[in-house]
Amino acid sequence: FHGIRFFAPTSQKEKLDSIHALCSAPQSTHENMGFHPAMYGPPRNKCSYRSKWNDCWKSECYMILLQEWACMSNLSCDINFRANLHQVRNPVNNIESLITKFCVGGLEGSVQEPFVKYASALFPTHDFANDSCIDAVSYFVVMYLEAMVKAREKGHIASFYRIEDSSACAVADAAGLTQLSTTVYEPNYEHVSKLCNDSDVRSAAQNVVGQDRNKVNKGQVALAWDDFLGGRHGSKRKDGDHELVQRLKRLFAAFSYDPTKILDEPEFSHRFVEL
């Protein structure tokens, strides 16, 4: 959700409508959606942490989103960073996980209402409510990543790293923490340098971090390129429409993923099992 600061500016009305849609929503909408005003720091209104969502937190929500939404476009963000890095994951694998989490009844099932509410607020030009589940999730991922690519092209995001093949040291290096001239806090430079010294093969900081926690998709969904064609799995797009495939493959190129790692056609017909 922190990515909203990198969005391109829109009309004031569209921005206010999006913020109102999120901040006026009930607590049930926000559960497990990756956003709460508290994640931006101590509440300015001194809201009680004993309550997950009330009028105080709603007010906090409005203040924070008004400040954060597209703030990098005019450098008006309340908190700024020396370098902004974008953590990415294979876009198709990301879509598979979101389908597992938010599609009720499989690939051709319905999308959970909180997802539609958030997706529609973040990208109001797209009609997520009228999409099949696979289309809603796919367009959300595509539109979000495209926005981050544009922010990188403008220099608002310094670089990206792929979570599948990055170590803590690789991230620290991308952030400039391994160079004395670009480190954020000089006293830490020596400590980081020792951990990330190539000669220290025992340093855990140089190992790629495996994903063995909070894994949502445990073999339920495995997508091929053909699954993203129009008319598949309840899609209301024209049969055989290639728009999503083309946009996803451009994102694969933007983040240096190999599109041949995704099969052209599914290996077997039923690839969604609700556990």
CSV table of C-alpha atoms in Angstrom, one decimal:
chain,number,residue,atom,x,y,z
A,1,PHE,CA,0.0,0.0,0.0
A,2,HIS,CA,3.0,2.3,0.5
A,3,GLY,CA,3.2,2.4,-3.3
A,4,ILE,CA,0.4,5.0,-3.4
A,5,ARG,CA,3.0,7.7,-2.9
A,6,PHE,CA,4.4,6.8,-6.3
A,7,PHE,CA,1.1,7.0,-8.2
A,8,ALA,CA,0.8,9.6,-11.0
A,9,PRO,CA,-1.4,12.6,-10.0
A,10,THR,CA,-5.0,12.5,-11.0
A,11,SER,CA,-7.8,15.0,-10.8
A,12,GLN,CA,-8.6,16.3,-7.3
A,13,LYS,CA,-12.1,14.8,-7.5
A,14,GLU,CA,-10.8,11.4,-8.4
A,15,LYS,CA,-8.3,11.5,-5.6
A,16,LEU,CA,-10.8,12.5,-3.0
A,17,ASP,CA,-13.3,9.9,-4.2
A,18,SER,CA,-10.7,7.2,-3.9
A,19,ILE,CA,-9.7,8.3,-0.4
A,20,HIS,CA,-13.3,8.6,0.7
A,21,ALA,CA,-14.0,5.1,-0.6
A,22,LEU,CA,-11.3,3.7,1.6
A,23,CYS,CA,-11.6,5.8,4.7
A,24,SER,CA,-15.4,5.6,5.0
A,25,ALA,CA,-15.4,1.8,4.6
A,26,PRO,CA,-16.1,-0.4,7.7
A,27,GLN,CA,-13.4,-2.3,9.6
A,28,SER,CA,-14.3,-5.5,7.9
A,29,THR,CA,-13.1,-4.1,4.6
A,30,HIS,CA,-9.7,-3.3,5.9
A,31,GLU,CA,-8.9,-6.6,7.6
A,32,ASN,CA,-6.0,-8.5,5.8
A,33,MET,CA,-5.8,-5.8,3.1
A,34,GLY,CA,-2.4,-4.4,4.1
A,35,PHE,CA,-3.5,-1.0,5.2
A,36,HIS,CA,-4.2,0.7,8.5
A,37,PRO,CA,-3.3,4.3,9.5
A,38,ALA,CA,-1.2,3.0,12.4
A,39,MET,CA,1.4,1.7,9.9
A,40,TYR,CA,2.4,5.3,9.2
A,41,GLY,CA,3.4,6.0,12.7
A,42,PRO,CA,1.8,7.2,16.0
A,43,PRO,CA,-1.6,8.7,15.3
A,44,ARG,CA,-1.8,12.5,15.2
A,45,ASN,CA,-5.3,12.3,16.7
A,46,LYS,CA,-4.0,10.1,19.5
A,47,CYS,CA,-6.4,7.3,18.5
A,48,SER,CA,-6.6,4.4,20.9
A,49,TYR,CA,-4.9,1.2,19.8
A,50,ARG,CA,-7.5,-0.7,21.7
A,51,SER,CA,-9.9,0.0,18.8
A,52,LYS,CA,-9.1,-1.4,15.4
A,53,TRP,CA,-11.3,1.1,13.5
A,54,ASN,CA,-13.5,3.9,14.7
A,55,ASP,CA,-14.2,7.6,13.9
A,56,CYS,CA,-10.7,8.6,15.2
A,57,TRP,CA,-9.0,6.1,12.9
A,58,LYS,CA,-11.2,7.2,10.0
A,59,SER,CA,-10.1,10.8,10.6
A,60,GLU,CA,-6.5,9.6,10.7
A,61,CYS,CA,-7.0,7.7,7.5
A,62,TYR,CA,-8.2,10.9,5.7
A,63,MET,CA,-5.2,12.9,6.9
A,64,ILE,CA,-2.6,10.3,6.0
A,65,LEU,CA,-4.0,9.5,2.5
A,66,LEU,CA,-4.4,13.1,1.6
A,67,GLN,CA,-0.8,13.6,2.5
A,68,GLU,CA,0.6,10.4,0.9
A,69,TRP,CA,-1.4,9.9,-2.3
A,70,ALA,CA,0.9,10.7,-5.3
A,71,CYS,CA,3.1,12.8,-3.0
A,72,MET,CA,6.3,11.9,-4.9
A,73,SER,CA,5.0,13.7,-8.0
A,74,ASN,CA,5.5,17.1,-6.3
A,75,LEU,CA,8.0,15.9,-3.6
A,76,SER,CA,5.4,16.7,-0.9
A,77,CYS,CA,5.7,13.5,1.1
A,78,ASP,CA,5.7,13.9,4.8
A,79,ILE,CA,8.6,11.3,5.2
A,80,ASN,CA,11.3,11.0,2.6
A,81,PHE,CA,14.0,8.5,2.0
A,82,ARG,CA,17.5,8.6,0.6
A,83,ALA,CA,16.7,5.8,-1.8
A,84,ASN,CA,13.4,4.1,-2.7
A,85,LEU,CA,13.7,0.5,-3.7
A,86,HIS,CA,10.9,-1.6,-5.2
A,87,GLN,CA,10.6,-5.2,-4.0
A,88,VAL,CA,9.1,-7.3,-6.8
A,89,ARG,CA,7.9,-10.8,-7.2
A,90,ASN,CA,7.2,-12.8,-10.4
A,91,PRO,CA,4.0,-11.1,-11.5
A,92,VAL,CA,2.3,-14.4,-12.5
A,93,ASN,CA,3.2,-16.0,-9.2
A,94,ASN,CA,1.8,-12.9,-7.4
A,95,ILE,CA,-1.5,-13.2,-9.3
A,96,GLU,CA,-1.6,-16.9,-8.4
A,97,SER,CA,-1.3,-16.1,-4.7
A,98,LEU,CA,-4.0,-13.3,-4.9
A,99,ILE,CA,-6.4,-15.7,-6.7
A,100,THR,CA,-5.9,-18.2,-3.9
A,101,LYS,CA,-6.6,-15.6,-1.3
A,102,PHE,CA,-9.4,-13.6,-2.9
A,103,CYS,CA,-11.3,-15.8,-5.4
A,104,VAL,CA,-14.3,-17.5,-3.8
A,105,GLY,CA,-15.1,-20.7,-5.8
A,106,GLY,CA,-12.0,-21.0,-7.9
A,107,LEU,CA,-10.7,-19.2,-11.0
A,108,GLU,CA,-14.3,-18.7,-12.3
A,109,GLY,CA,-15.6,-17.7,-8.9
A,110,SER,CA,-16.4,-14.3,-7.4
A,111,VAL,CA,-14.0,-11.8,-6.0
A,112,GLN,CA,-14.1,-10.9,-2.3
A,113,GLU,CA,-15.7,-7.5,-1.8
A,114,PRO,CA,-12.7,-6.0,0.2
A,115,PHE,CA,-10.5,-6.7,-2.8
A,116,VAL,CA,-12.9,-5.0,-5.2
A,117,LYS,CA,-13.2,-2.0,-2.9
A,118,TYR,CA,-9.5,-1.5,-2.6
A,119,ALA,CA,-8.7,-2.2,-6.3
A,120,SER,CA,-11.4,0.2,-7.4
A,121,ALA,CA,-10.2,2.9,-5.1
A,122,LEU,CA,-6.6,2.6,-6.2
A,123,PHE,CA,-7.4,2.4,-9.9
A,124,PRO,CA,-10.9,4.0,-10.4
A,125,THR,CA,-10.6,4.0,-14.2
A,126,HIS,CA,-11.1,0.2,-14.3
A,127,ASP,CA,-14.3,-1.6,-13.6
A,128,PHE,CA,-13.2,-4.4,-11.3
A,129,ALA,CA,-16.7,-5.1,-10.1
A,130,ASN,CA,-17.6,-6.4,-13.5
A,131,ASP,CA,-14.5,-8.5,-14.0
A,132,SER,CA,-14.1,-12.3,-13.5
A,133,CYS,CA,-11.9,-13.1,-10.6
A,134,ILE,CA,-8.8,-13.9,-12.6
A,135,ASP,CA,-9.3,-10.7,-14.7
A,136,ALA,CA,-9.8,-8.5,-11.6
A,137,VAL,CA,-6.7,-9.8,-9.8
A,138,SER,CA,-4.6,-9.7,-13.0
A,139,TYR,CA,-5.6,-6.1,-13.9
A,140,PHE,CA,-4.9,-5.0,-10.4
A,141,VAL,CA,-1.4,-6.5,-10.4
A,142,VAL,CA,-0.6,-5.2,-13.9
A,143,MET,CA,-1.8,-1.7,-13.2
A,144,TYR,CA,0.1,-1.5,-9.9
A,145,LEU,CA,3.3,-2.7,-11.4
A,146,GLU,CA,3.0,-0.4,-14.4
A,147,ALA,CA,2.6,2.5,-12.1
A,148,MET,CA,5.8,1.5,-10.3
A,149,VAL,CA,7.7,1.1,-13.6
A,150,LYS,CA,6.6,4.7,-14.5
A,151,ALA,CA,7.8,6.0,-11.1
A,152,ARG,CA,11.2,4.3,-11.7
A,153,GLU,CA,11.4,5.9,-15.1
A,154,LYS,CA,10.8,9.3,-13.5
A,155,GLY,CA,13.5,8.7,-10.9
A,156,HIS,CA,11.2,8.5,-8.0
A,157,ILE,CA,12.2,4.8,-7.4
A,158,ALA,CA,15.9,4.2,-7.5
A,159,SER,CA,15.9,0.5,-8.4
A,160,PHE,CA,14.1,-2.8,-7.8
A,161,TYR,CA,15.1,-6.2,-6.5
A,162,ARG,CA,13.5,-9.6,-7.2
A,163,ILE,CA,12.6,-11.2,-3.9
A,164,GLU,CA,13.2,-14.7,-5.4
A,165,ASP,CA,16.9,-14.2,-5.9
A,166,SER,CA,18.0,-11.3,-3.5
A,167,SER,CA,19.9,-11.5,-0.3
A,168,ALA,CA,19.9,-8.9,2.5
A,169,CYS,CA,23.3,-7.8,1.2
A,170,ALA,CA,22.0,-7.4,-2.3
A,171,VAL,CA,19.3,-5.1,-1.0
A,172,ALA,CA,21.7,-3.2,1.2
A,173,ASP,CA,24.0,-2.7,-1.8
A,174,ALA,CA,21.1,-1.4,-4.0
A,175,ALA,CA,20.3,1.0,-1.2
A,176,GLY,CA,23.8,2.3,-1.1
A,177,LEU,CA,24.5,1.0,2.4
A,178,THR,CA,27.7,-0.9,1.3
A,179,GLN,CA,29.5,2.2,0.1
A,180,LEU,CA,30.8,4.8,2.6
A,181,SER,CA,29.9,7.7,0.2
A,182,THR,CA,26.2,6.7,0.0
A,183,THR,CA,25.5,5.0,3.3
A,184,VAL,CA,22.7,6.6,5.3
A,185,TYR,CA,24.2,6.2,8.7
A,186,GLU,CA,28.0,6.0,8.8
A,187,PRO,CA,28.5,4.1,12.0
A,188,ASN,CA,26.6,1.2,10.4
A,189,TYR,CA,28.9,1.1,7.4
A,190,GLU,CA,31.6,-1.0,9.0
A,191,HIS,CA,29.0,-3.5,10.3
A,192,VAL,CA,27.3,-3.9,7.0
A,193,SER,CA,30.6,-4.2,5.2
A,194,LYS,CA,31.6,-7.1,7.4
A,195,LEU,CA,28.4,-8.9,6.9
A,196,CYS,CA,28.5,-8.4,3.1
A,197,ASN,CA,32.1,-9.1,2.6
A,198,ASP,CA,32.4,-11.5,-0.3
A,199,SER,CA,35.2,-13.4,1.5
A,200,ASP,CA,32.8,-14.3,4.4
A,201,VAL,CA,31.0,-17.3,2.9
A,202,ARG,CA,29.4,-18.0,6.3
A,203,SER,CA,27.5,-14.8,6.5
A,204,ALA,CA,23.7,-15.5,6.4
A,205,ALA,CA,23.1,-11.9,5.1
A,206,GLN,CA,24.5,-13.1,1.8
A,207,ASN,CA,22.0,-15.9,1.4
A,208,VAL,CA,18.8,-15.6,-0.6
A,209,VAL,CA,15.9,-15.5,1.8
A,210,GLY,CA,13.6,-18.5,1.1
A,211,GLN,CA,9.9,-18.1,1.2
A,212,ASP,CA,8.8,-20.6,3.9
A,213,ARG,CA,6.4,-18.4,5.9
A,214,ASN,CA,3.1,-16.7,5.1
A,215,LYS,CA,2.8,-18.7,1.9
A,216,VAL,CA,-0.7,-18.5,0.6
A,217,ASN,CA,-0.6,-20.5,-2.6
A,218,LYS,CA,0.4,-24.0,-1.6
A,219,GLY,CA,-0.1,-25.7,-5.0
A,220,GLN,CA,-3.7,-24.7,-5.5
A,221,VAL,CA,-3.1,-22.4,-8.5
A,222,ALA,CA,-0.6,-22.7,-11.4
A,223,LEU,CA,-1.3,-20.5,-14.3
A,224,ALA,CA,-0.1,-20.6,-17.9
A,225,TRP,CA,-0.1,-17.8,-20.5
A,226,ASP,CA,-3.3,-19.1,-22.1
A,227,ASP,CA,-5.2,-18.6,-18.8
A,228,PHE,CA,-4.9,-14.8,-19.3
A,229,LEU,CA,-6.6,-14.8,-22.7
A,230,GLY,CA,-10.0,-13.2,-23.0
A,231,GLY,CA,-12.9,-15.6,-22.6
A,232,ARG,CA,-11.1,-18.0,-20.2
A,233,HIS,CA,-12.3,-18.7,-16.7
A,234,GLY,CA,-15.3,-16.5,-16.9
A,235,SER,CA,-13.5,-13.5,-18.5
A,236,LYS,CA,-15.9,-11.1,-20.2
A,237,ARG,CA,-13.2,-9.9,-22.6
A,238,LYS,CA,-13.4,-11.0,-26.3
A,239,ASP,CA,-12.4,-14.6,-26.8
A,240,GLY,CA,-8.6,-14.9,-27.4
A,241,ASP,CA,-8.0,-11.3,-26.4
A,242,HIS,CA,-4.2,-10.9,-25.7
A,243,GLU,CA,-4.1,-7.6,-23.8
A,244,LEU,CA,-3.3,-9.0,-20.4
A,245,VAL,CA,-0.7,-11.4,-21.8
A,246,GLN,CA,1.1,-8.6,-23.7
A,247,ARG,CA,1.1,-6.3,-20.6
A,248,LEU,CA,2.3,-9.0,-18.3
A,249,LYS,CA,5.2,-9.9,-20.7
A,250,ARG,CA,6.2,-6.2,-20.8
A,251,LEU,CA,6.4,-6.3,-17.0
A,252,PHE,CA,8.5,-9.5,-17.2
A,253,ALA,CA,10.9,-7.5,-19.4
A,254,ALA,CA,10.8,-4.5,-17.1
A,255,PHE,CA,11.8,-6.6,-14.0
A,256,SER,CA,14.1,-9.0,-15.9
A,257,TYR,CA,12.0,-12.2,-15.5
A,258,ASP,CA,12.1,-15.0,-18.0
A,259,PRO,CA,8.7,-15.4,-19.7
A,260,THR,CA,9.6,-18.9,-20.9
A,261,LYS,CA,9.4,-20.0,-17.3
A,262,ILE,CA,5.6,-19.7,-17.6
A,263,LEU,CA,4.0,-22.4,-19.7
A,264,ASP,CA,2.1,-21.4,-22.8
A,265,GLU,CA,-0.7,-23.9,-22.0
A,266,PRO,CA,-1.7,-25.5,-18.7
A,267,GLU,CA,-0.4,-28.9,-18.0
A,268,PHE,CA,-3.7,-30.1,-16.6
A,269,SER,CA,-7.2,-28.8,-16.6
A,270,HIS,CA,-8.1,-28.3,-12.9
A,271,ARG,CA,-5.6,-26.1,-11.2
A,272,PHE,CA,-7.6,-24.7,-8.3
A,273,VAL,CA,-8.3,-26.7,-5.2
A,274,GLU,CA,-9.7,-24.9,-2.2
A,275,LEU,CA,-8.0,-26.3,0.9
